[in-house]
Short mmCIF file of C-alpha atoms and ligand atoms in Angstrom, two decimals:
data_model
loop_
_atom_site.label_atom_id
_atom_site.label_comp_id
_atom_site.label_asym_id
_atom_site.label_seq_id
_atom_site.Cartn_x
_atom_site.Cartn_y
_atom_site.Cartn_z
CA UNK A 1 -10.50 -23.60 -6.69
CA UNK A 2 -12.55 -20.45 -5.94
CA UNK A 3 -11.16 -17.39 -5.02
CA UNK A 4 -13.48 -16.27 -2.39
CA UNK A 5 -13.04 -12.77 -1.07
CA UNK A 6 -12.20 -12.21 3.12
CA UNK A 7 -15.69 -11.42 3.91
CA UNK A 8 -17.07 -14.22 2.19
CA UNK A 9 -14.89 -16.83 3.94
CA UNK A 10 -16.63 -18.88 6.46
CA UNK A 11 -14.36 -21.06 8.72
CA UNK A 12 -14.04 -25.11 7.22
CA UNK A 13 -13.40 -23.36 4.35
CA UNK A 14 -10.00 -25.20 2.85
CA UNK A 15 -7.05 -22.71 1.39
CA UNK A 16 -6.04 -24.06 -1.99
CA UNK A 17 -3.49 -21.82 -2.68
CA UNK A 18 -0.44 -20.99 0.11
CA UNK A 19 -1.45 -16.83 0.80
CA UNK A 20 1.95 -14.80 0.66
CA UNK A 21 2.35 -11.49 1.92
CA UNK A 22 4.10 -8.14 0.32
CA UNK A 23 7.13 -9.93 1.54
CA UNK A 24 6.92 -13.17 1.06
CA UNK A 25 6.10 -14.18 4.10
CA UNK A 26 3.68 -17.21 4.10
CA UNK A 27 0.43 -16.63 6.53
CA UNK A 28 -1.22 -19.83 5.84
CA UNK A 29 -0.07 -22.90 3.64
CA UNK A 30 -2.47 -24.80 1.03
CA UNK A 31 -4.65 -27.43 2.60
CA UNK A 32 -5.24 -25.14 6.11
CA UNK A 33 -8.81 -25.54 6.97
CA UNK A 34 -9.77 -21.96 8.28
CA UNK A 35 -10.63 -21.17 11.84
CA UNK A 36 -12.43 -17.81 12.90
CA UNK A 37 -9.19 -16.27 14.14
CA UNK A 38 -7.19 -17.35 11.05
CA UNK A 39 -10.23 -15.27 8.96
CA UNK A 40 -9.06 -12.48 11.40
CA UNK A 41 -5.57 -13.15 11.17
CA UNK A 42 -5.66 -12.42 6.99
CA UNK A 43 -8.13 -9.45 7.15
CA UNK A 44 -6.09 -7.78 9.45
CA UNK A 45 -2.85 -8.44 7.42
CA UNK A 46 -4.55 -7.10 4.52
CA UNK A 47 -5.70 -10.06 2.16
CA UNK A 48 -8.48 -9.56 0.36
CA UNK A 49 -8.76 -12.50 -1.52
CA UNK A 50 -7.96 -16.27 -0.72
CA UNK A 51 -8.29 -19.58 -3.36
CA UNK A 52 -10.09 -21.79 -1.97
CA UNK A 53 -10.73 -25.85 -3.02
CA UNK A 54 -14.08 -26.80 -2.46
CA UNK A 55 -16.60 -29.48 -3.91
CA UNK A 56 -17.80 -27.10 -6.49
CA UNK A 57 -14.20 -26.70 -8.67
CA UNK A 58 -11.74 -28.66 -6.87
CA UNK A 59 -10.11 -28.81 -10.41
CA UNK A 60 -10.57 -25.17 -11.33
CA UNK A 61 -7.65 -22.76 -11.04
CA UNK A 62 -7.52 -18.85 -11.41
CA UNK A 63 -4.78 -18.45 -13.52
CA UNK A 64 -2.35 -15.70 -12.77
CA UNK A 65 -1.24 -13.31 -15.55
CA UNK A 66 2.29 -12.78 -13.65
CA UNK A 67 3.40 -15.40 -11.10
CA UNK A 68 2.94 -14.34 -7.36
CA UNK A 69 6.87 -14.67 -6.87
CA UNK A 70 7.56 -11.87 -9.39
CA UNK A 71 4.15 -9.92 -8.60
CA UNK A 72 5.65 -9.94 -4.95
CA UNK A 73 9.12 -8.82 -5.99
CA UNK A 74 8.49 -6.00 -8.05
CA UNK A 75 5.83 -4.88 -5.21
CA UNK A 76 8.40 -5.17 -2.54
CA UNK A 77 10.93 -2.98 -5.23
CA UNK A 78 8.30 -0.14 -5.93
CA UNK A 79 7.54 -0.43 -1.55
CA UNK A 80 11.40 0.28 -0.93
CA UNK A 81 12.02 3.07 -3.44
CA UNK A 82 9.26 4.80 -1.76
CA UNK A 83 10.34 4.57 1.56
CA UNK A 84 13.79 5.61 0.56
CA UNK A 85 12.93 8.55 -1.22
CA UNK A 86 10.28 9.95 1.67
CA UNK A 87 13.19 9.29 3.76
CA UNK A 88 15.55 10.96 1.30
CA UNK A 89 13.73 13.58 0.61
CA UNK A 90 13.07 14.82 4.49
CA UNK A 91 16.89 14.14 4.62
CA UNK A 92 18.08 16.21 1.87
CA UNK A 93 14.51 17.89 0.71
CA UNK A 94 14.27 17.76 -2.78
CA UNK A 95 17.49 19.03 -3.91
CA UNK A 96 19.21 16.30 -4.62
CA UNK A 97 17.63 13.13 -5.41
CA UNK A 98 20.57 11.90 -7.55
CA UNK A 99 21.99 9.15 -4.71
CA UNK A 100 18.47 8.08 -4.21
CA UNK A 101 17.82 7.43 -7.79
CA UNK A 102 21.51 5.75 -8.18
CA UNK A 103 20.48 3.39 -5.55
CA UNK A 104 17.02 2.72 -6.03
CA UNK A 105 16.12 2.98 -9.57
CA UNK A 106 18.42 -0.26 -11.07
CA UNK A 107 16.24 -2.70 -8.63
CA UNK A 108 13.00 -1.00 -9.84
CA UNK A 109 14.03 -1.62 -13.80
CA UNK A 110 14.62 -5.64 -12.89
CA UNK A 111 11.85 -6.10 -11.34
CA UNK A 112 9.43 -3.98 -14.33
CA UNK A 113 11.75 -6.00 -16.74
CA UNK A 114 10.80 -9.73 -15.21
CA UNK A 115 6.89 -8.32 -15.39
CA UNK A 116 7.25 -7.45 -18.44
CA UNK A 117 8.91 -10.72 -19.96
CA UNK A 118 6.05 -12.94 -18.12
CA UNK A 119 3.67 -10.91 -19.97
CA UNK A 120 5.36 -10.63 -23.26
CA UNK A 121 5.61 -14.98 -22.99
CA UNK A 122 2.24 -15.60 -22.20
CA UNK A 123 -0.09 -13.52 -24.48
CA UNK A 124 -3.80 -15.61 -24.35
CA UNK A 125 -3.28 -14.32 -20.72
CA UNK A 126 -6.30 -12.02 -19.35
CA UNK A 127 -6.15 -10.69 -16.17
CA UNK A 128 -8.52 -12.59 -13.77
CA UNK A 129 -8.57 -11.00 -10.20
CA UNK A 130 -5.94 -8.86 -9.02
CA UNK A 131 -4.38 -9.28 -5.70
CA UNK A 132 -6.17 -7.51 -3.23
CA UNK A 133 -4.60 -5.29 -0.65
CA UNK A 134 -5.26 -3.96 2.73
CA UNK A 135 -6.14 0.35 2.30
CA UNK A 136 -3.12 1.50 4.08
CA UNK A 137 -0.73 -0.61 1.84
CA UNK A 138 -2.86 0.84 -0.65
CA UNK A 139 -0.32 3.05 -2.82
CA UNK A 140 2.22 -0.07 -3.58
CA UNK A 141 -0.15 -2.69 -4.48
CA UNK A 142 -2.07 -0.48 -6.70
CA UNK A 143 0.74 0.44 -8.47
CA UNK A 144 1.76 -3.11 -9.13
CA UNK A 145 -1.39 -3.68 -10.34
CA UNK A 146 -1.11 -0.24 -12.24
CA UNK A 147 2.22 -1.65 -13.75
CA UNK A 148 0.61 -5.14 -14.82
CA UNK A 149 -2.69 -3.70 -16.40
CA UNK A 150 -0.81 -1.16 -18.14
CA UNK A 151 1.34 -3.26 -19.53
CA UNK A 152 -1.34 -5.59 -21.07
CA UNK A 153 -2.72 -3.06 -22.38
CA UNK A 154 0.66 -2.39 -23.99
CA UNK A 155 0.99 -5.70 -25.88
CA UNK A 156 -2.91 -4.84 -27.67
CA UNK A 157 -1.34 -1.70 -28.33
CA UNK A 158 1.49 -3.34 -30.24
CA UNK A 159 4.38 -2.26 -28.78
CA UNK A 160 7.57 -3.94 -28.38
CA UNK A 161 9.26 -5.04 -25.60
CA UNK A 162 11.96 -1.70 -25.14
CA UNK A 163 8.50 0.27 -25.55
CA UNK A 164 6.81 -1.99 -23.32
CA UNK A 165 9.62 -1.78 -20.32
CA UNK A 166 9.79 2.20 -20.63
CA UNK A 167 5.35 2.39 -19.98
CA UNK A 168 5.90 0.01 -17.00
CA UNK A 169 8.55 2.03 -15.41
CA UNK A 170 6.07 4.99 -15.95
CA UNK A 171 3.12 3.28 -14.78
CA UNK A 172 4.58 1.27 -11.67
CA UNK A 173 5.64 5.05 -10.60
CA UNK A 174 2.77 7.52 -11.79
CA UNK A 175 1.86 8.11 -7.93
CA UNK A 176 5.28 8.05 -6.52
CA UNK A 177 4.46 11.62 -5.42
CA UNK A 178 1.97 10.73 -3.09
CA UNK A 179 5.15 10.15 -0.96
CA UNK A 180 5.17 13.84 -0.59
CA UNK A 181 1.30 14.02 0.46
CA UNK A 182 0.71 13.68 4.18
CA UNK A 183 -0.21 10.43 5.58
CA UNK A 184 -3.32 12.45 7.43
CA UNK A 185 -4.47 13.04 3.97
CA UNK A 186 -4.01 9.64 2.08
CA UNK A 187 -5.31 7.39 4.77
CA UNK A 188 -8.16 10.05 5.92
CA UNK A 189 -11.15 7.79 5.68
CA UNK A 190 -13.98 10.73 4.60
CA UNK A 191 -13.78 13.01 1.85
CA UNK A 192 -11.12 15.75 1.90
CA UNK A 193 -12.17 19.27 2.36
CA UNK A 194 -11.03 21.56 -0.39
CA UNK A 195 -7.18 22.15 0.84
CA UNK A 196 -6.56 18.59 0.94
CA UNK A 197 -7.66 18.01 -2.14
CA UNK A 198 -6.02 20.70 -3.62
CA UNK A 199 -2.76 18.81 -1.71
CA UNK A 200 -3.59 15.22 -2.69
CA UNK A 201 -3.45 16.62 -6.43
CA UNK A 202 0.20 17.92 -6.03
CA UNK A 203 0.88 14.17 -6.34
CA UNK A 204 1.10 14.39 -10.03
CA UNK A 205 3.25 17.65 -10.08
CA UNK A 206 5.30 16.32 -7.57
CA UNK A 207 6.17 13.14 -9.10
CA UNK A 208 6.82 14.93 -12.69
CA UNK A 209 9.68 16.71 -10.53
CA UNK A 210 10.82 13.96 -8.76
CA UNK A 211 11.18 11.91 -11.69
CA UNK A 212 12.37 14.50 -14.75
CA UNK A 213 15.44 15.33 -12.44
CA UNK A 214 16.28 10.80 -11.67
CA UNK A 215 18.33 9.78 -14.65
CA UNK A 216 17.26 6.60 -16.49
CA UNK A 217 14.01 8.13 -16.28
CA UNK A 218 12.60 8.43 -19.71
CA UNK A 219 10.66 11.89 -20.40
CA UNK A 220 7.51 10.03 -21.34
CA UNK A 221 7.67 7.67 -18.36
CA UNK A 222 8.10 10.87 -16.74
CA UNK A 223 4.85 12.38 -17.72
CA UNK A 224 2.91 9.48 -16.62
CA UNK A 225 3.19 10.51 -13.23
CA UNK A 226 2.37 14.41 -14.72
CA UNK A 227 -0.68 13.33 -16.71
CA UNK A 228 -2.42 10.17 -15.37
CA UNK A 229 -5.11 12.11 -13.83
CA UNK A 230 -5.58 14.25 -17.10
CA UNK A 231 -8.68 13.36 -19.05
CA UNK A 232 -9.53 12.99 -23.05
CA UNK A 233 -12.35 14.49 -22.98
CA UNK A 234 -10.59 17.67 -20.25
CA UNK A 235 -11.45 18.32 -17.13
CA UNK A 236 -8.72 16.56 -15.20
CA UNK A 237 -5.85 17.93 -13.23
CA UNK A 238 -3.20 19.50 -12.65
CA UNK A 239 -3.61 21.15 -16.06
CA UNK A 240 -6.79 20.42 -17.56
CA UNK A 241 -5.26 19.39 -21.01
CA UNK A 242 -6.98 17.02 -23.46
CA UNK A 243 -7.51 14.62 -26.31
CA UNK A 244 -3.37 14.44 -27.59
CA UNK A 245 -2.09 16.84 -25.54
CA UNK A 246 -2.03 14.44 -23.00
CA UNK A 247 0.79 12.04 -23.94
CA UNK A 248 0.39 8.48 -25.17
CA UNK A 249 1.76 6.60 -21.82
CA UNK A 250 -0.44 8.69 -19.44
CA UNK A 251 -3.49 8.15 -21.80
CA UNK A 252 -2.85 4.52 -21.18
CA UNK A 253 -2.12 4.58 -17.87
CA UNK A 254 -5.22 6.54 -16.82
CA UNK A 255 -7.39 3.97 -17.92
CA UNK A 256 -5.63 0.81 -15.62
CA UNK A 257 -5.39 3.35 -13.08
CA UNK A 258 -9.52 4.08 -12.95
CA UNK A 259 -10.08 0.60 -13.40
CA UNK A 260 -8.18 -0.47 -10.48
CA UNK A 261 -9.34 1.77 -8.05
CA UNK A 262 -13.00 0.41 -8.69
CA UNK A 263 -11.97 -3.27 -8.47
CA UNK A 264 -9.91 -2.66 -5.40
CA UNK A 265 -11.73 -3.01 -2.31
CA UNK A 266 -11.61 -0.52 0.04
CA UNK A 267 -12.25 0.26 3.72
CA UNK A 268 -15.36 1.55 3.18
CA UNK A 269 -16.62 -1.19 0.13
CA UNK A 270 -16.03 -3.98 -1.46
CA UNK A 271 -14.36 -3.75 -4.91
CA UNK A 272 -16.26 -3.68 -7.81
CA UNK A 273 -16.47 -7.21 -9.94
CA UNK A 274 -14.88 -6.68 -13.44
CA UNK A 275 -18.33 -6.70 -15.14
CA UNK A 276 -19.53 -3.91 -13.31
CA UNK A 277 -16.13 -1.51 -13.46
CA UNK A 278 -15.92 -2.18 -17.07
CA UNK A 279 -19.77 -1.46 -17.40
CA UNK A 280 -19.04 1.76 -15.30
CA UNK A 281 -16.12 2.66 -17.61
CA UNK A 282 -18.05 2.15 -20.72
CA UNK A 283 -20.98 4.32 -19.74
CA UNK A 284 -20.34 6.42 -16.85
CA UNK A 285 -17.11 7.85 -17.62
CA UNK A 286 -16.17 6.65 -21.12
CA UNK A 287 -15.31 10.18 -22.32
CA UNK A 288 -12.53 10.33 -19.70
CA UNK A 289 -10.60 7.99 -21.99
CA UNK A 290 -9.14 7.34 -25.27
CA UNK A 291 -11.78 4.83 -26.90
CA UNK A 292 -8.57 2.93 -28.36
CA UNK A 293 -7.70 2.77 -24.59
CA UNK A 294 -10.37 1.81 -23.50
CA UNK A 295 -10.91 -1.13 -25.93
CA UNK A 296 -6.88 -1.90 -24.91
CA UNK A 297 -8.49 -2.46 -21.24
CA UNK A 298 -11.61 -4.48 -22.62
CA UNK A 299 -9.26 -6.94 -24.50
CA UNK A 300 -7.02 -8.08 -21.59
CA UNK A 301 -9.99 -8.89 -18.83
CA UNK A 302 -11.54 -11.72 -17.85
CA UNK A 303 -14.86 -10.02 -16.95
CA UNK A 304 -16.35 -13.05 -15.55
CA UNK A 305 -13.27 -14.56 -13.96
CA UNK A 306 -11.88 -18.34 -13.54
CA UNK A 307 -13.12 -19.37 -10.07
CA UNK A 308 -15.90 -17.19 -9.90
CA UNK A 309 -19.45 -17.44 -9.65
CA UNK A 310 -22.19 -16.54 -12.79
CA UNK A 311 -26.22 -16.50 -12.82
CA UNK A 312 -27.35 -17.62 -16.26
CA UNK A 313 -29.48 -16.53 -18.55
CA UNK A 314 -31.93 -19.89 -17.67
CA UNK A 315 -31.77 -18.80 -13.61
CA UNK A 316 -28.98 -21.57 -13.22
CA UNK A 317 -25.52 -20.68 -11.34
CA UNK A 318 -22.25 -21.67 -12.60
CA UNK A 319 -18.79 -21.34 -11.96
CA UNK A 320 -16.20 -20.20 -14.28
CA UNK A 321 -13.97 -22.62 -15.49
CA UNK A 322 -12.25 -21.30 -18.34
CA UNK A 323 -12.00 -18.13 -20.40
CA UNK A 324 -10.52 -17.62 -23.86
CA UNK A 325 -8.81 -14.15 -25.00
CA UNK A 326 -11.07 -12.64 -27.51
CA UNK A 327 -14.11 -14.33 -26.14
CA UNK A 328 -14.03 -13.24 -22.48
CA UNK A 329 -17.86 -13.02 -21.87
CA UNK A 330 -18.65 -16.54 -23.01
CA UNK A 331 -16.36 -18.49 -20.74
CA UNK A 332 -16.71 -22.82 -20.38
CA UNK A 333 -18.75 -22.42 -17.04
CA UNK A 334 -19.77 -25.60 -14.73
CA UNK A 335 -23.58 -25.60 -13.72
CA UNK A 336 -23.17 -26.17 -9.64
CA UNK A 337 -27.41 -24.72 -8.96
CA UNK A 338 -29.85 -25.35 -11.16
CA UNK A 339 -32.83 -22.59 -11.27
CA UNK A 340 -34.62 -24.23 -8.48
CA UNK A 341 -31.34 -23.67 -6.17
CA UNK A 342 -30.38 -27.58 -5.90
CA UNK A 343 -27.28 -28.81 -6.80
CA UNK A 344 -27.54 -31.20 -9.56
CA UNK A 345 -25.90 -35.17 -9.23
CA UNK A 346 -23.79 -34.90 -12.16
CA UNK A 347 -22.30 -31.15 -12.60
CA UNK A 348 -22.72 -30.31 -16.21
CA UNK A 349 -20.01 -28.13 -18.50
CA UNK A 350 -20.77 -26.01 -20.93
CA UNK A 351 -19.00 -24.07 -23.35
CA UNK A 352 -21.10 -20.56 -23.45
CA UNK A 353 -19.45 -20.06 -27.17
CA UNK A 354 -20.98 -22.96 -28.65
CA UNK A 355 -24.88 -22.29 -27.08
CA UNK A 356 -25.50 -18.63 -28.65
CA UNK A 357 -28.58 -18.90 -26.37
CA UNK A 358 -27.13 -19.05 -23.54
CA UNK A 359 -25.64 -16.04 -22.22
CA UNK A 360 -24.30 -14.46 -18.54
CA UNK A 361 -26.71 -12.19 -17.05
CA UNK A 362 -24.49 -11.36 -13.80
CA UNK A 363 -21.65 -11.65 -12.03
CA UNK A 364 -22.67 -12.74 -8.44
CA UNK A 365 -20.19 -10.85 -6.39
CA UNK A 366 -22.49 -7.76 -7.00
CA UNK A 367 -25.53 -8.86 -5.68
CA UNK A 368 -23.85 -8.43 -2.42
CA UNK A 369 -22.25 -6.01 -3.85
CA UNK A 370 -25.15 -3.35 -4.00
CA UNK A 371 -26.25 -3.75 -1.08
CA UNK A 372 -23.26 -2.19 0.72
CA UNK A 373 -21.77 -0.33 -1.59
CA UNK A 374 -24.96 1.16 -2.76
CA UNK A 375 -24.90 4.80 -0.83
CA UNK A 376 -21.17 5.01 -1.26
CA UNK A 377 -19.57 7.32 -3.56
CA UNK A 378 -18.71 6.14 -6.61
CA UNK A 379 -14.56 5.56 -6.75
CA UNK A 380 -11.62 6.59 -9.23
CA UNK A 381 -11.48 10.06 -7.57
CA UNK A 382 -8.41 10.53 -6.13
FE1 FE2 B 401 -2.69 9.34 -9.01
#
């Protein structure tokens, strides 16, 4: 299987993998063969991303660092809370957000705790592709995928489990105060002018309150929603701290948070491929983040994916058929075009860490990539 992003699908393309919803719902089953409208169909329900079987890895599959069924869950948890407390909150304003948090909060910590747990019993897992997500569900997804990298990042880190369950709380929630922002402003698809910027910042001030009042709350879970847009190196908002004065959780959580937002695709681009965000991390905006941080983030992804497609070093493509923690840029890879741009008889497997000559020289999705997303701001603002 390849997983083959929305705008890349052609139709007679066969789905390898049934594509779920937020909730569950199933749009298409495995073994569809696509149609123009069911392309349409999935791009306007917001996928970004489909597996697909084709000749070129029919055996190849992207494995998933959490199962779909529990990604799904915990997304439709963190999607509920928020609607309740916006709901709550114009109800009630925000004097008294104790129901909401009775009600809401116990749901939340199952769902973290069954992330958590998949993560904790699989640990060779890297994170391949995340999900992707229409913009306006934008908020829940990425913090899902917030939650998940985090988390990872948690287990290089060395914490246990308790520790582990308290940062996920922390990180599934660090933009729960965007519930408070205006949907004009979130969803606005050009830059904000200088008030709503100042607004879409309140997010993190907003969510401290909201969060420091719900018991079963931890302090530093608290702060992640305070501090995730802080930076090591200063600079960041809403107080401009730095290097330790920025607590541990939001140092982490900053990091999967940055990330994220340049893999996600957006209305305006197509996400980044791992190789390039992490290059972008690395040398763009590396003093943003703890080095130890970022080094967390390095360990725990793929940056050339299962499923997807690599140029080599000898002009030859390949797809990714396996990746092993620790030695994520020399995956097994499957020649499928040799440097002349035929497809060979007989594909032809090779495992990059036994030919030190051999080496990766891109990822293809960025090829494409440039093109479009060339005169677009760079993301990871907001
Ligand atoms: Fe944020």
């Amino acid at each position: 299987m390849r997983r083959v992003f929305v705008d890349d699908l052609r139709p007679g393309m066969r789905v390898g993998r049934s594509i779920v919803d937020a909730a569950g719902r199933v749009l298409l089953t495995a073994g569809t063969v696509l149609k123009p409208r069911y392309i349409q169909y999935l791009r306007q329900r917001g996928i970004a991303a489909v597996d697909i079987l084709d000749d070129l890895a029919p055996d190849v599959v992207p494995p998933d660092v959490v199962s779909p069924q529990t990604r799904m869950a915990l997304t439709a948890e963190i999607r509920n809370l928020g609607e309740d407390l916006r709901q709550e909150l114009n109800r009630t304003g925000a004097r008294s957000l104790r129901r909401w948090a009775d009600r809401s909060l116990g749901p939340l910590r199952s769902a973290v705790a069954a992330v958590v747990d998949e993560i904790v019993s699989n640990p060779q897992a890297l994170l391949h592709m995340q999900e992707i997500r229409l913009h306006d569900e934008y908020t829940w997804g990425h913090s899902v995928d917030v939650c998940i990298l985090s988390t990872l990042m948690g287990t290089s880190l060395g914490y246990d489990v308790a520790r582990l369950r308290e940062l996920a709380m922390g990180a599934v929630l660090h933009d729960i105060g965007k519930v408070t922002i205006p949907e004009s402003i979130l969803k606005k698809p050009g830059p904000l002018t200088e008030e709503e910027t100042a607004e879409m910042r309140q997010h993190t001030v907003r969510g401290f309150e909201i969060l420091r009042q719900s018991e079963g709350i931890s302090l530093p879970a608290a702060h992640v929603a305070y501090q995730h847009h802080e930076r090591w190196s200063g600079g960041g908002y809403p107080r401009g701290l730095r290097g330790e004065e920025i607590l541990e959780f939001a140092r982490v959580v900053a990091v999967a948070d940055v990330y994220d937002a340049m893999t996600a695709d957006r209305v305006y681009r197509k996400g980044y491929s791992p190789e390039r965000a992490l290059r972008n991390l690395r040398e763009v905006v590396s003093d943003w983040f703890e080095p130890r941080m970022l080094q967390a983030l390095v360990d725990n992804i793929a940056v050339y994916p299962v499923g997807s497609l690599v140029e080599l070093n000898t002009g030859e493509v390949a797809v990714v058929v396996s990746v092993r923690k620790g030695a994520a840029e020399r995956p097994r890879v499957r020649i499928v075009e040799d440097a002349s741009g035929r497809r060979p008889e007989r594909p032809r497997e090779l495992d990059l860490e036994r030919y030190p000559g051999l080496a990766i020289v891109r990822s293809l999705r960025d090829v494409e990539n440039q093109a479009d997303a060339g005169q677009q701001a760079s993301p990871g603002g907001a």
